[in-house]
mmCIF file of C-alpha atoms in Angstrom:
data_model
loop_
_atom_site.group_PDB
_atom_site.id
_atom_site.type_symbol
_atom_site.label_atom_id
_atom_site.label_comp_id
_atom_site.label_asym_id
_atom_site.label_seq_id
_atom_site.Cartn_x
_atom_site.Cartn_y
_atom_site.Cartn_z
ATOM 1 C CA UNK A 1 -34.926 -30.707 1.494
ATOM 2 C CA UNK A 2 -36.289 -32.472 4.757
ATOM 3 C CA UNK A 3 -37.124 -29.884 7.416
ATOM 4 C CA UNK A 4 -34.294 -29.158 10.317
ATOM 5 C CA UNK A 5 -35.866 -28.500 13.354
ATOM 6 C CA UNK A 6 -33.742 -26.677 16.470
ATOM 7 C CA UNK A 7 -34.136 -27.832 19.678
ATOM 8 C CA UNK A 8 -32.752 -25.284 22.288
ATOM 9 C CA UNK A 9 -31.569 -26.266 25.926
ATOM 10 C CA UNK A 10 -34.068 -27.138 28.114
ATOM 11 C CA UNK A 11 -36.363 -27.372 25.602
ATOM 12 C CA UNK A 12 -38.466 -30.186 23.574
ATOM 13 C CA UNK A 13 -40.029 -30.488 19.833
ATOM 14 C CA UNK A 14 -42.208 -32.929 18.434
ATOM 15 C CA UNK A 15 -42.984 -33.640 14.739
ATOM 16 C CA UNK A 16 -43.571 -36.385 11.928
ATOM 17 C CA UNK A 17 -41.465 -37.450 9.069
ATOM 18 C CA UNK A 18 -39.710 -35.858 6.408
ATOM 19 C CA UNK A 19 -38.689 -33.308 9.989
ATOM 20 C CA UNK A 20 -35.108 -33.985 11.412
ATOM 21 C CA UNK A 21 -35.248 -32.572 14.955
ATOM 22 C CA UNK A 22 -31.991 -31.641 16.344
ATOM 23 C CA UNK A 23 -29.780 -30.004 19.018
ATOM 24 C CA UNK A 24 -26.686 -28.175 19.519
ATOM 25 C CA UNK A 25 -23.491 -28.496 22.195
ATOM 26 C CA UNK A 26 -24.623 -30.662 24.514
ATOM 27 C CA UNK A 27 -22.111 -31.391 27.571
ATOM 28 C CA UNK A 28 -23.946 -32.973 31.015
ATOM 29 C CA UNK A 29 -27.262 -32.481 29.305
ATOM 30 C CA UNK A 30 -29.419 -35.236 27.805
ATOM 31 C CA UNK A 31 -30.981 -35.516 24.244
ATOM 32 C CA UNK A 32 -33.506 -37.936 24.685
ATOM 33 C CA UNK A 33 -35.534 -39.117 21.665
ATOM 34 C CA UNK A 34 -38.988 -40.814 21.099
ATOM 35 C CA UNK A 35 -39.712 -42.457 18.243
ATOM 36 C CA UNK A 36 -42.592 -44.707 16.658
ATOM 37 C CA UNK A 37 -41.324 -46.554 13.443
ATOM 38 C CA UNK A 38 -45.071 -47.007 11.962
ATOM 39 C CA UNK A 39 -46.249 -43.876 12.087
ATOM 40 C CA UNK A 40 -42.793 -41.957 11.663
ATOM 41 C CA UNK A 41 -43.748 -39.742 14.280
ATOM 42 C CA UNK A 42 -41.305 -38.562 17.225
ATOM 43 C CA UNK A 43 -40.023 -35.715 19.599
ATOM 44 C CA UNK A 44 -36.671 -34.456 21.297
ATOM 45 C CA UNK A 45 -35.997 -33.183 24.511
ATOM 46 C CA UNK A 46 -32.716 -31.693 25.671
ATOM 47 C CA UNK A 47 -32.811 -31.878 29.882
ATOM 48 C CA UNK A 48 -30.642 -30.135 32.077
ATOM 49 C CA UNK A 49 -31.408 -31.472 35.198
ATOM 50 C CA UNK A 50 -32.384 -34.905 36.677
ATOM 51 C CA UNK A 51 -35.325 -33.854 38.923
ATOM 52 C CA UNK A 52 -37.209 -30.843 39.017
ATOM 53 C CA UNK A 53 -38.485 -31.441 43.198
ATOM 54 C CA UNK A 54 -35.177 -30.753 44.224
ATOM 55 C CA UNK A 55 -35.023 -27.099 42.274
ATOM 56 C CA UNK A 56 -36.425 -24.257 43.883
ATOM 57 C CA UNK A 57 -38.332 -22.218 41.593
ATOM 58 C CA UNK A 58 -39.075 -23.287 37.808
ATOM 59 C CA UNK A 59 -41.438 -22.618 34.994
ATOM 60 C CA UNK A 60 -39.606 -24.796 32.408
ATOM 61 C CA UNK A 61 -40.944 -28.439 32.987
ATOM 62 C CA UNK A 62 -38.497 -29.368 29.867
ATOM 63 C CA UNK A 63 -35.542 -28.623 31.728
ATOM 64 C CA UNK A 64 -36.077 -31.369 34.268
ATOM 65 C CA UNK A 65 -36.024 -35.270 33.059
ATOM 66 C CA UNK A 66 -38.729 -36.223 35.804
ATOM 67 C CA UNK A 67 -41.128 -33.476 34.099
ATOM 68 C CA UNK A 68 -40.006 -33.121 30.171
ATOM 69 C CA UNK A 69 -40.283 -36.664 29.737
ATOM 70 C CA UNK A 70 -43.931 -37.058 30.033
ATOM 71 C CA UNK A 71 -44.699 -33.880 28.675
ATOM 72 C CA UNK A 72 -42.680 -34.666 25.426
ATOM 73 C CA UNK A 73 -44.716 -38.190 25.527
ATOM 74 C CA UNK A 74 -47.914 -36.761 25.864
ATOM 75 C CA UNK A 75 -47.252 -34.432 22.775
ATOM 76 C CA UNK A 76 -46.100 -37.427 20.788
ATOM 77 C CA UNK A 77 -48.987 -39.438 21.479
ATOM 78 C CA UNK A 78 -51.244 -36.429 20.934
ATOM 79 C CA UNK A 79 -49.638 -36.001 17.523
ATOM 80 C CA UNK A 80 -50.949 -40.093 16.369
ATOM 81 C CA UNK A 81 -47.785 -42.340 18.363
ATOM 82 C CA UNK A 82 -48.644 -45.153 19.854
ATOM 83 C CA UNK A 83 -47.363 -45.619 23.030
ATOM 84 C CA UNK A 84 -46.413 -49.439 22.866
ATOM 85 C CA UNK A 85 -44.695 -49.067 19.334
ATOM 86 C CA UNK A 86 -42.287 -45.756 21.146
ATOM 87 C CA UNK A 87 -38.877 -46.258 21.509
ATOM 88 C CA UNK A 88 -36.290 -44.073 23.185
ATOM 89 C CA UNK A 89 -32.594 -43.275 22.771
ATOM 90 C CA UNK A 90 -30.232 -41.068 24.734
ATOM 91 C CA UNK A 91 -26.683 -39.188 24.140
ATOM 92 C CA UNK A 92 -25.241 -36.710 26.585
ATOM 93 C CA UNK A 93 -24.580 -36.663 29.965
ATOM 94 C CA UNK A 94 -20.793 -35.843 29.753
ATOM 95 C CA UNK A 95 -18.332 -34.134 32.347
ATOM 96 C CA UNK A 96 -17.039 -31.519 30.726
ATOM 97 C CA UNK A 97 -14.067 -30.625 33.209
ATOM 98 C CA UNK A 98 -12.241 -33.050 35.412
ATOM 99 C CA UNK A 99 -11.654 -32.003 39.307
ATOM 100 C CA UNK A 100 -10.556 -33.968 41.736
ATOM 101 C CA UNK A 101 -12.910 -32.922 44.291
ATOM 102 C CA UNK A 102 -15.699 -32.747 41.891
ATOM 103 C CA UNK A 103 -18.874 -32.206 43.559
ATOM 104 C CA UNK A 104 -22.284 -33.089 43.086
ATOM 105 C CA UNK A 105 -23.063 -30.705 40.632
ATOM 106 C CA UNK A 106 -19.837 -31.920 38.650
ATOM 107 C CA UNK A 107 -21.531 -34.661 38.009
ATOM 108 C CA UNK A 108 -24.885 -33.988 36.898
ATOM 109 C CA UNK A 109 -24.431 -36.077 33.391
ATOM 110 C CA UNK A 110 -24.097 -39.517 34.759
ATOM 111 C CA UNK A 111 -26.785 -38.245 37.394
ATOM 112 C CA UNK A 112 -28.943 -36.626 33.904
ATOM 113 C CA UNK A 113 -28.263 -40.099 32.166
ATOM 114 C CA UNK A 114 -29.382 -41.910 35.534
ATOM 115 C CA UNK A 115 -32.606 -40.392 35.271
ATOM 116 C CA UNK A 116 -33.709 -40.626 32.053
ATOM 117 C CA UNK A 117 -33.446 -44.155 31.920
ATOM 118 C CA UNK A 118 -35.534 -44.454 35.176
ATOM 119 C CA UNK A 119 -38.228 -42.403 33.817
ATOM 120 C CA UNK A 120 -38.345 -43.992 30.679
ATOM 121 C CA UNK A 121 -38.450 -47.204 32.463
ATOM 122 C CA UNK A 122 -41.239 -46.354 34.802
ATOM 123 C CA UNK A 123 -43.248 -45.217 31.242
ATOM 124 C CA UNK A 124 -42.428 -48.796 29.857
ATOM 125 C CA UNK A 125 -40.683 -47.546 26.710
ATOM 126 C CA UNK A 126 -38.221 -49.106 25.611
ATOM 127 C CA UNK A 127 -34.380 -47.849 25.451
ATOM 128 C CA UNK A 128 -33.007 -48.895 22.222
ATOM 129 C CA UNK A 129 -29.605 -47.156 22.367
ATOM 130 C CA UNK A 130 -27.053 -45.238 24.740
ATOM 131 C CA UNK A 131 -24.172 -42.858 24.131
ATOM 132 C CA UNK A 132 -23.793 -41.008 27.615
ATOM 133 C CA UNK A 133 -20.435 -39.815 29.641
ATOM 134 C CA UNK A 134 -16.979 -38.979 28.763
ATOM 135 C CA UNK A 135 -15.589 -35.295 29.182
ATOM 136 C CA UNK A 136 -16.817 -33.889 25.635
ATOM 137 C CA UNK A 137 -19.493 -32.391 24.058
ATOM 138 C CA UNK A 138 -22.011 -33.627 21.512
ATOM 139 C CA UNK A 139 -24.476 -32.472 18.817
ATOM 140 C CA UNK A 140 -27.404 -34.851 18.454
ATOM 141 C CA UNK A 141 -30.028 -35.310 15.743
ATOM 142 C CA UNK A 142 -32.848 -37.799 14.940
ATOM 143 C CA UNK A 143 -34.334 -38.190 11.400
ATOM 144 C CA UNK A 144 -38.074 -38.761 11.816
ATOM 145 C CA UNK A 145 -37.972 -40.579 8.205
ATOM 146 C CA UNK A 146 -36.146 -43.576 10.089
ATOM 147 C CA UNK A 147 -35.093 -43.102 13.728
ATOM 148 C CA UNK A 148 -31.853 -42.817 12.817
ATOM 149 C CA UNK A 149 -29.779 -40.579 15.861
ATOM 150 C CA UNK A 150 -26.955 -39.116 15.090
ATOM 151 C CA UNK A 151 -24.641 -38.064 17.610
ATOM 152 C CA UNK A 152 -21.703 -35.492 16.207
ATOM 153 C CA UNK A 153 -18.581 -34.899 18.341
ATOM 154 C CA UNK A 154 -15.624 -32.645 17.522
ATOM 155 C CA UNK A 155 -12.626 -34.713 18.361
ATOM 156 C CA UNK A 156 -14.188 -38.336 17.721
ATOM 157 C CA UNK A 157 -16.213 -38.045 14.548
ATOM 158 C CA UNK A 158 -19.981 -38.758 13.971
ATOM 159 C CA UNK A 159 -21.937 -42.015 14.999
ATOM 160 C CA UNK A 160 -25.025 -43.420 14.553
ATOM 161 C CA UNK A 161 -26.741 -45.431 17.450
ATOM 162 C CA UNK B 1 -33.196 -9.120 51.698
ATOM 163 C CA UNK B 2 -31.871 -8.159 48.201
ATOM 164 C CA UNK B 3 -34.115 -9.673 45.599
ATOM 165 C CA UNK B 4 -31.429 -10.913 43.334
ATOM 166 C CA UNK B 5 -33.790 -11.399 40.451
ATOM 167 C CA UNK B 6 -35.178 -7.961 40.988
ATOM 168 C CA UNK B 7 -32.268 -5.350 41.186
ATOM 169 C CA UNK B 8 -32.389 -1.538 40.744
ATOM 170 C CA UNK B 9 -30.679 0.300 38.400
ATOM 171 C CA UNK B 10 -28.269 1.607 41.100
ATOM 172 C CA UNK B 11 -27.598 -2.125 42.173
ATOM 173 C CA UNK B 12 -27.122 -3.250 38.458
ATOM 174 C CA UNK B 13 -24.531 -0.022 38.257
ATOM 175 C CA UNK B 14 -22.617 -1.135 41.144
ATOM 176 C CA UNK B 15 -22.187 -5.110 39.927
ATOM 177 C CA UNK B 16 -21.074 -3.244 36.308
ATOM 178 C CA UNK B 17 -18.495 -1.040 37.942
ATOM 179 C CA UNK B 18 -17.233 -4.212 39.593
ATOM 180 C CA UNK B 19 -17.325 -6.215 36.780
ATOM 181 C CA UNK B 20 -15.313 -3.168 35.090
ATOM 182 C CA UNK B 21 -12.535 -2.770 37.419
ATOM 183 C CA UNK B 22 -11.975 -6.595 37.697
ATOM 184 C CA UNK B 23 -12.025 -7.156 33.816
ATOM 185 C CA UNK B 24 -9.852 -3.881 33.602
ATOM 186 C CA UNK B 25 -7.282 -5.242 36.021
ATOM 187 C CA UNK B 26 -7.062 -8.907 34.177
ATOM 188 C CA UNK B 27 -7.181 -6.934 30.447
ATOM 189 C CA UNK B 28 -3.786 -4.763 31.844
ATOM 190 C CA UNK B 29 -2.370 -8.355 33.276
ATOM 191 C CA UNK B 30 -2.957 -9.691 29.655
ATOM 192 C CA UNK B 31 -1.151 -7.264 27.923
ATOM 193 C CA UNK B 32 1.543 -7.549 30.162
ATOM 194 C CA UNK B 33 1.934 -10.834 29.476
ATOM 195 C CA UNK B 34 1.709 -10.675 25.250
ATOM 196 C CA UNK B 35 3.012 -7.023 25.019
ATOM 197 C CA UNK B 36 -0.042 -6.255 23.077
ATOM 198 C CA UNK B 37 -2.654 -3.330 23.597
ATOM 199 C CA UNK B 38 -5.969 -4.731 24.604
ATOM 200 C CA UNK B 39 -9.247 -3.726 24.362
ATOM 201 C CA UNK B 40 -12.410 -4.257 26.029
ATOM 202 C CA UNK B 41 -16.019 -3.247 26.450
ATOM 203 C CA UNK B 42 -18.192 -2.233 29.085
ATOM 204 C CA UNK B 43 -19.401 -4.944 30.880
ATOM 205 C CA UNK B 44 -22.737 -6.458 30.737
ATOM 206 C CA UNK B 45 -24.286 -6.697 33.255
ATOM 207 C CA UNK B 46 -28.045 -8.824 32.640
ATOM 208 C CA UNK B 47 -30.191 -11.458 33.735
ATOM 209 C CA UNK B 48 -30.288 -13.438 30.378
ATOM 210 C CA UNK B 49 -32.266 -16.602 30.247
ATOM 211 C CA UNK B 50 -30.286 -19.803 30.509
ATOM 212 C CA UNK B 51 -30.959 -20.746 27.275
ATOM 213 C CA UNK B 52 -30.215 -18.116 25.299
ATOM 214 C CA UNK B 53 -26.318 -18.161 27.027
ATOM 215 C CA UNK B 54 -24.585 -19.553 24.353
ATOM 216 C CA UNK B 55 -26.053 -16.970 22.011
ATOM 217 C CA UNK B 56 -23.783 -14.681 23.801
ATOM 218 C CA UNK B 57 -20.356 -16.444 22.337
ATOM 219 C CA UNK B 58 -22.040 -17.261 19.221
ATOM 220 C CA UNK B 59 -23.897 -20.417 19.356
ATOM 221 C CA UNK B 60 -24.229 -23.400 20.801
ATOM 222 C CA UNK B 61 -22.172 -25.291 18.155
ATOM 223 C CA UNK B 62 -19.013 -22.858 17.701
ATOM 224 C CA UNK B 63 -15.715 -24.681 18.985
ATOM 225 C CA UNK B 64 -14.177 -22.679 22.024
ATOM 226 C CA UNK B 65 -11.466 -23.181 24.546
ATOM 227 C CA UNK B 66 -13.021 -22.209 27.929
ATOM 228 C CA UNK B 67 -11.401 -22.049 31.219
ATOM 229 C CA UNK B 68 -13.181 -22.561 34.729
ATOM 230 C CA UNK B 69 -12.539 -21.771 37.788
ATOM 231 C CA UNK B 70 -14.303 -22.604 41.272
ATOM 232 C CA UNK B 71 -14.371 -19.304 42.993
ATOM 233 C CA UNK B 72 -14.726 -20.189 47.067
ATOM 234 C CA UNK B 73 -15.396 -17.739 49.846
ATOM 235 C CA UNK B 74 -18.600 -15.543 51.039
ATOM 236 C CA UNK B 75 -19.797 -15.446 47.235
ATOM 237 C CA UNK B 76 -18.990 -18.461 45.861
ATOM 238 C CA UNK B 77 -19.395 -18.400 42.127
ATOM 239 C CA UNK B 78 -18.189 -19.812 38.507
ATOM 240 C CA UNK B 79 -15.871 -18.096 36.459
ATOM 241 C CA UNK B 80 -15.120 -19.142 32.789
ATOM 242 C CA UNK B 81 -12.352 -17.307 30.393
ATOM 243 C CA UNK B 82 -14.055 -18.727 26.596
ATOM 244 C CA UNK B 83 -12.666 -17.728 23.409
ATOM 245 C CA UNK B 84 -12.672 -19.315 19.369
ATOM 246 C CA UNK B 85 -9.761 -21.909 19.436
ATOM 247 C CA UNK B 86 -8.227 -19.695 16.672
ATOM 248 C CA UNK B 87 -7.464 -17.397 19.574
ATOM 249 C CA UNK B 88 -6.595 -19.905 21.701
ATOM 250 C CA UNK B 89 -3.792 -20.849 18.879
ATOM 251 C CA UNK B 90 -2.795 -17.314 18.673
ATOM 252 C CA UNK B 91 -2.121 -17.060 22.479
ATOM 253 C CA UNK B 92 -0.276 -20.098 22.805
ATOM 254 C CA UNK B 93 1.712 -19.350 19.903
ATOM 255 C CA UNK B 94 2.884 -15.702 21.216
ATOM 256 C CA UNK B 95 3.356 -17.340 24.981
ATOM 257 C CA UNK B 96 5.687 -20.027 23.848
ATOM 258 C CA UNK B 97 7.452 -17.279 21.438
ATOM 259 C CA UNK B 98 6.603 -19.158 18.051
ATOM 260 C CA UNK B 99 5.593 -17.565 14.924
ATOM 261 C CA UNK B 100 2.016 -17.088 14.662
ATOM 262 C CA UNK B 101 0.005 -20.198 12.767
ATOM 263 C CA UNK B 102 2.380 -22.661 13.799
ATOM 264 C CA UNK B 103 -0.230 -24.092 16.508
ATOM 265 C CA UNK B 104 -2.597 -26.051 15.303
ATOM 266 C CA UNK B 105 -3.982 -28.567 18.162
ATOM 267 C CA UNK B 106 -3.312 -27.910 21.983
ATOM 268 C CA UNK B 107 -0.837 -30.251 23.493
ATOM 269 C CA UNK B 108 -0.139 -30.709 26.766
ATOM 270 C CA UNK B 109 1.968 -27.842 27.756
ATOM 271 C CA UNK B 110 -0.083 -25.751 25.427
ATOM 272 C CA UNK B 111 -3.197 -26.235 27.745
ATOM 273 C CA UNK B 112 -0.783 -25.828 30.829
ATOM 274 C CA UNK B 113 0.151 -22.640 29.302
ATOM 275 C CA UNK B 114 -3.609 -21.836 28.402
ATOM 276 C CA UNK B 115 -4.544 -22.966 32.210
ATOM 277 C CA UNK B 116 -1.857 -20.566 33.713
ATOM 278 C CA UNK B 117 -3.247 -17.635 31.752
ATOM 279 C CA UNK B 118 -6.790 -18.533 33.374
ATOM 280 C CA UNK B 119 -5.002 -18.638 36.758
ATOM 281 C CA UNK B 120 -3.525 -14.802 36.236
ATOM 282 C CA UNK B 121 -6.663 -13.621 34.799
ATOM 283 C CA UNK B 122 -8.448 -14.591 37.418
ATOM 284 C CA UNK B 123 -6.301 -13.604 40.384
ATOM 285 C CA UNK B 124 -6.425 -10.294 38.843
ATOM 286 C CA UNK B 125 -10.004 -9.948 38.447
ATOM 287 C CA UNK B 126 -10.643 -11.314 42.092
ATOM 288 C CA UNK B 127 -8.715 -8.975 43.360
ATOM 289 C CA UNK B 128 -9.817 -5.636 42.200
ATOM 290 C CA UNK B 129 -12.751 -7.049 43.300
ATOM 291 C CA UNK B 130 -11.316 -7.500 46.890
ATOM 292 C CA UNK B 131 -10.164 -4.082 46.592
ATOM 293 C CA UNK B 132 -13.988 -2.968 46.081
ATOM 294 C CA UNK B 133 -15.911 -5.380 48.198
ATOM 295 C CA UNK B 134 -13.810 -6.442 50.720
ATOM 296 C CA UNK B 135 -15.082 -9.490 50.202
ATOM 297 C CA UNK B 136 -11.951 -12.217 49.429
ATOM 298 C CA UNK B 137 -12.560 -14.631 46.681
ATOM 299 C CA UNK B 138 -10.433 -17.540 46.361
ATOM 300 C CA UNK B 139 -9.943 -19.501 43.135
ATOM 301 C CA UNK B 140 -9.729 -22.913 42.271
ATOM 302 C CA UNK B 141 -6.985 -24.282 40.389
ATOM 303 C CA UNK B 142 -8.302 -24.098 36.787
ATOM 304 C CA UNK B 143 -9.577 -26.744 34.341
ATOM 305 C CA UNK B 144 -9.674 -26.461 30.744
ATOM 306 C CA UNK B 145 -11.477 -28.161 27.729
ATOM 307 C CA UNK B 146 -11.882 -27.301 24.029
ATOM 308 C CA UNK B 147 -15.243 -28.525 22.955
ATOM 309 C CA UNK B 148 -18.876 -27.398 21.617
ATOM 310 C CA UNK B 149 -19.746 -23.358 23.364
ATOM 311 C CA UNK B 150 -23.017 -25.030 24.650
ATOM 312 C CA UNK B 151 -21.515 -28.242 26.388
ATOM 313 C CA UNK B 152 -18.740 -26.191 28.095
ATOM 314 C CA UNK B 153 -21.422 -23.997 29.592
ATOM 315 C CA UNK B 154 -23.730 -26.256 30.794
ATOM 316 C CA UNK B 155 -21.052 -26.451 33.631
ATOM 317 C CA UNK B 156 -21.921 -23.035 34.885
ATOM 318 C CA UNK B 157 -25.527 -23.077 34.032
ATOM 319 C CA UNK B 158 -26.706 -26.419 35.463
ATOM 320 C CA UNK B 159 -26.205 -24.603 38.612
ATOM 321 C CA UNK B 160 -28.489 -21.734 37.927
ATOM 322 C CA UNK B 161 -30.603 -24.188 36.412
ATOM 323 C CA UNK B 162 -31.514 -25.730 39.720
ATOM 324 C CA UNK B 163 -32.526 -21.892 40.920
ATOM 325 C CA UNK B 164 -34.539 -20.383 38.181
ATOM 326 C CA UNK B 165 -34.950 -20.031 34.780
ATOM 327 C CA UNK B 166 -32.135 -17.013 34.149
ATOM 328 C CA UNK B 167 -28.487 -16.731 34.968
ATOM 329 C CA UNK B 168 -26.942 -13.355 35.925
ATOM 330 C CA UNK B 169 -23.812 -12.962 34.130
ATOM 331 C CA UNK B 170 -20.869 -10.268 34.409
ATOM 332 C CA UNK B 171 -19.582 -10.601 30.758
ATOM 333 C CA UNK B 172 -16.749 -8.774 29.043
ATOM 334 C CA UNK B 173 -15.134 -9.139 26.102
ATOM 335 C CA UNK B 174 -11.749 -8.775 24.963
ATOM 336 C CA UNK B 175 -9.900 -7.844 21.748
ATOM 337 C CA UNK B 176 -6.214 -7.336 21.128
ATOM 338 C CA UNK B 177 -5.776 -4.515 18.773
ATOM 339 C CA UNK B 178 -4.412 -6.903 15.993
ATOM 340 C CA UNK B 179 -7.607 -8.713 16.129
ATOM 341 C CA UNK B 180 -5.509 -11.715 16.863
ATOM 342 C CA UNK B 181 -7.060 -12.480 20.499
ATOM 343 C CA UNK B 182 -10.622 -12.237 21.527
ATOM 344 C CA UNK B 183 -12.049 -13.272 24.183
ATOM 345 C CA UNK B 184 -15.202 -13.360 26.876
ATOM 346 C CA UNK B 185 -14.568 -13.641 30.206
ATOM 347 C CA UNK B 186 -17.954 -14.735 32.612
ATOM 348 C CA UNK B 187 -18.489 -14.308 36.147
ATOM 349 C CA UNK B 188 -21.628 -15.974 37.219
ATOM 350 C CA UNK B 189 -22.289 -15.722 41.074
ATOM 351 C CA UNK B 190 -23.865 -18.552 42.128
ATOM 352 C CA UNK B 191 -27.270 -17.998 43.458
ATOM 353 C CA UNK B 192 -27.027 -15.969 47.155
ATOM 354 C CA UNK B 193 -23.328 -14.584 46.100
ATOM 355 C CA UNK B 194 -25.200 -11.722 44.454
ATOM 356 C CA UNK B 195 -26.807 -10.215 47.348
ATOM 357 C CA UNK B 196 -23.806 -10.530 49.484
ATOM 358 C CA UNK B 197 -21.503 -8.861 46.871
ATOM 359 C CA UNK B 198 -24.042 -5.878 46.142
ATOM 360 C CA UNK B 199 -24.795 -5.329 50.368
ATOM 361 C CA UNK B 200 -21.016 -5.705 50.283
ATOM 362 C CA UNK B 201 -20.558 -2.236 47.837
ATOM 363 C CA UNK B 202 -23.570 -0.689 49.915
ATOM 364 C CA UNK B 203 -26.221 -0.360 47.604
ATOM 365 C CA UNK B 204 -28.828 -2.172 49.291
#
């Protein structure tokens, strides 16, 4: 039996194959994967936020995608990635209720899924798949034995990406 | 200045008597409306840290219904009616007046229903609280969703998110005496509202 590790909001793990890594009930937050295919080795990180300078007080860098995204790569390359074989996906970054005056805060999952992208950009990794928005919630999971992410939903089944 | 992350015994007493009187005022408007008797417990009153909220309605992963509302006003805040969509079934099924088990999915005047029922609860609660605080409250209309415990309240604790690492929740739970209908109702000032509703009771 492979080894389930839980990821818990605004939180990050890191591990090598046979480990699945995975997290629970996501709605605007981001589960953002690394992965290296040779080595098998990997992390996830479930943000909250897009940037951590515009919070006020903090002493979670994983919450933030601006600070939890190095910190998760660091760990991965500590643990024997290399950097140029990583590859990231992403699933989250939904809006869970629908107002017509939403405000900023509303709309912290496309903002979340904005981020992420950016950051992993600036990092040169590479994005190789995407399942952000909607209005519902997801449970996401990545199996260190072959990158596979799975992203579980309750109305719209299970996926793969 | 009230340190809201730092409160006294006295000043986490007051926000639990509030809590109290407001859940105690929307538990009576509940059993009005179903004709059943309705429990509830003392409210809790806690800093708990943000990610250890959904622990409170079971886990992360558990399937809820949860209504929000906006609150607007001097303490602006969130507040969020969540229960297990078994409950939601039940209540839908004794609103509309069909035999119990007969709903099995929410349609559209179900959730209207649900989203009505979020509206009273709230009204209620707010205004006990008036009644205490002086301090008037105003809700938005309410939105509802039936999803994952954890997704629905990353609406609510985003917010904190952005202020510090805990959320201060008012929390109460309900329970109709058949078991049929539980329930947890949140009120989570947003960061600021705290002060002003504790200077409002006087215990600064």
């Amino acid at each position: 039996m492979a080894n389930l590790i839980k990821v818990g909001m605004a939180d990050y793990k890191v591990g090598r194959s046979p480990s699945t890594l995975i997290s629970y009930g996501l709605g605007s937050c981001i589960g953002v994967s690394l992965y290296d295919p040779q080595t098998k080795i990997g992390g996830l990180l479930h943000i909250m936020l897009p940037d951590s300078t515009q919070a006020r007080a903090s002493d979670n860098p994983a919450k933030f995608a601006d600070t939890g995204i190095p910190l998760m790569l660091n760990d991965v390359l500590a643990l024997g990635a290399s950097k140029s074989r990583l590859v990231a996906k992403l699933a989250g970054g939904a809006q869970m209720f629908a107002f017509a005056n939403a405000t900023d805060i509303m709309r912290v999952g496309s903002r979340n899924a904005e981020a992420v992208k950016q950051i992993l950009k600036r990092n040169g990794i590479k994005i190789l798949a995407e399942d952000t928005g909607g209005n519902y919630g997801r449970t996401v999971q990545i199996d260190l034995n072959n990158g596979v992410y799975k992203v579980k939903t309750i109305d719209r089944g299970e996926k793969e990406i | 200045m009230i340190d809201e992350y730092n409160l006294s015994p006295m000043q986490l007493d007051a926000l639990k008597e509030i809590g109290n009187i407001g859940a105690g005022n929307s538990a009576t408007a509940l059993s009005q409306i179903i004709n059943k008797k309705i429990d509830m417990n003392v409210p809790k009153v806690a800093f708990v840290p943000i990610e250890d909220v959904p622990d409170l309605v079971g886990g992360p992963d558990v399937i809820v219904v949860g209504i929000f509302l906006r609150v607007y006003g001097k303490a602006p805040s969130n507040i969020l009616f969540l229960m297990p969509e078994k409950s939601a079934f039940y209540l839908v099924d004794t609103l509309m007046g069909r035999p119990q088990g007969t709903t099995k999915t929410l349609d559209f005047m179900d959730q209207s229903a649900l989203m009505e029922i979020g509206n009273i609860l709230s009204g209620a609660y707010l205004n006990a609280f008036f009644n205490f605080t002086h301090i008037s409250m105003l809700p938005s209309i309410p939105a509802l969703a039936m999803d994952m415990a954890g997704a629905i309240l990353n609406v609510v604790l985003v917010q904190l998110g952005q202020m510090g690492d805990q959320a201060m929740v008012i929390e109460t739970e309900f329970l109709t005496e058949d078991e049929g209908l539980s329930g947890h109702f949140f009120l989570v000032p947003d960061p600021g509202s705290l002060g002003t509703l504790i200077k409002a009771v006087g215990v600064e």
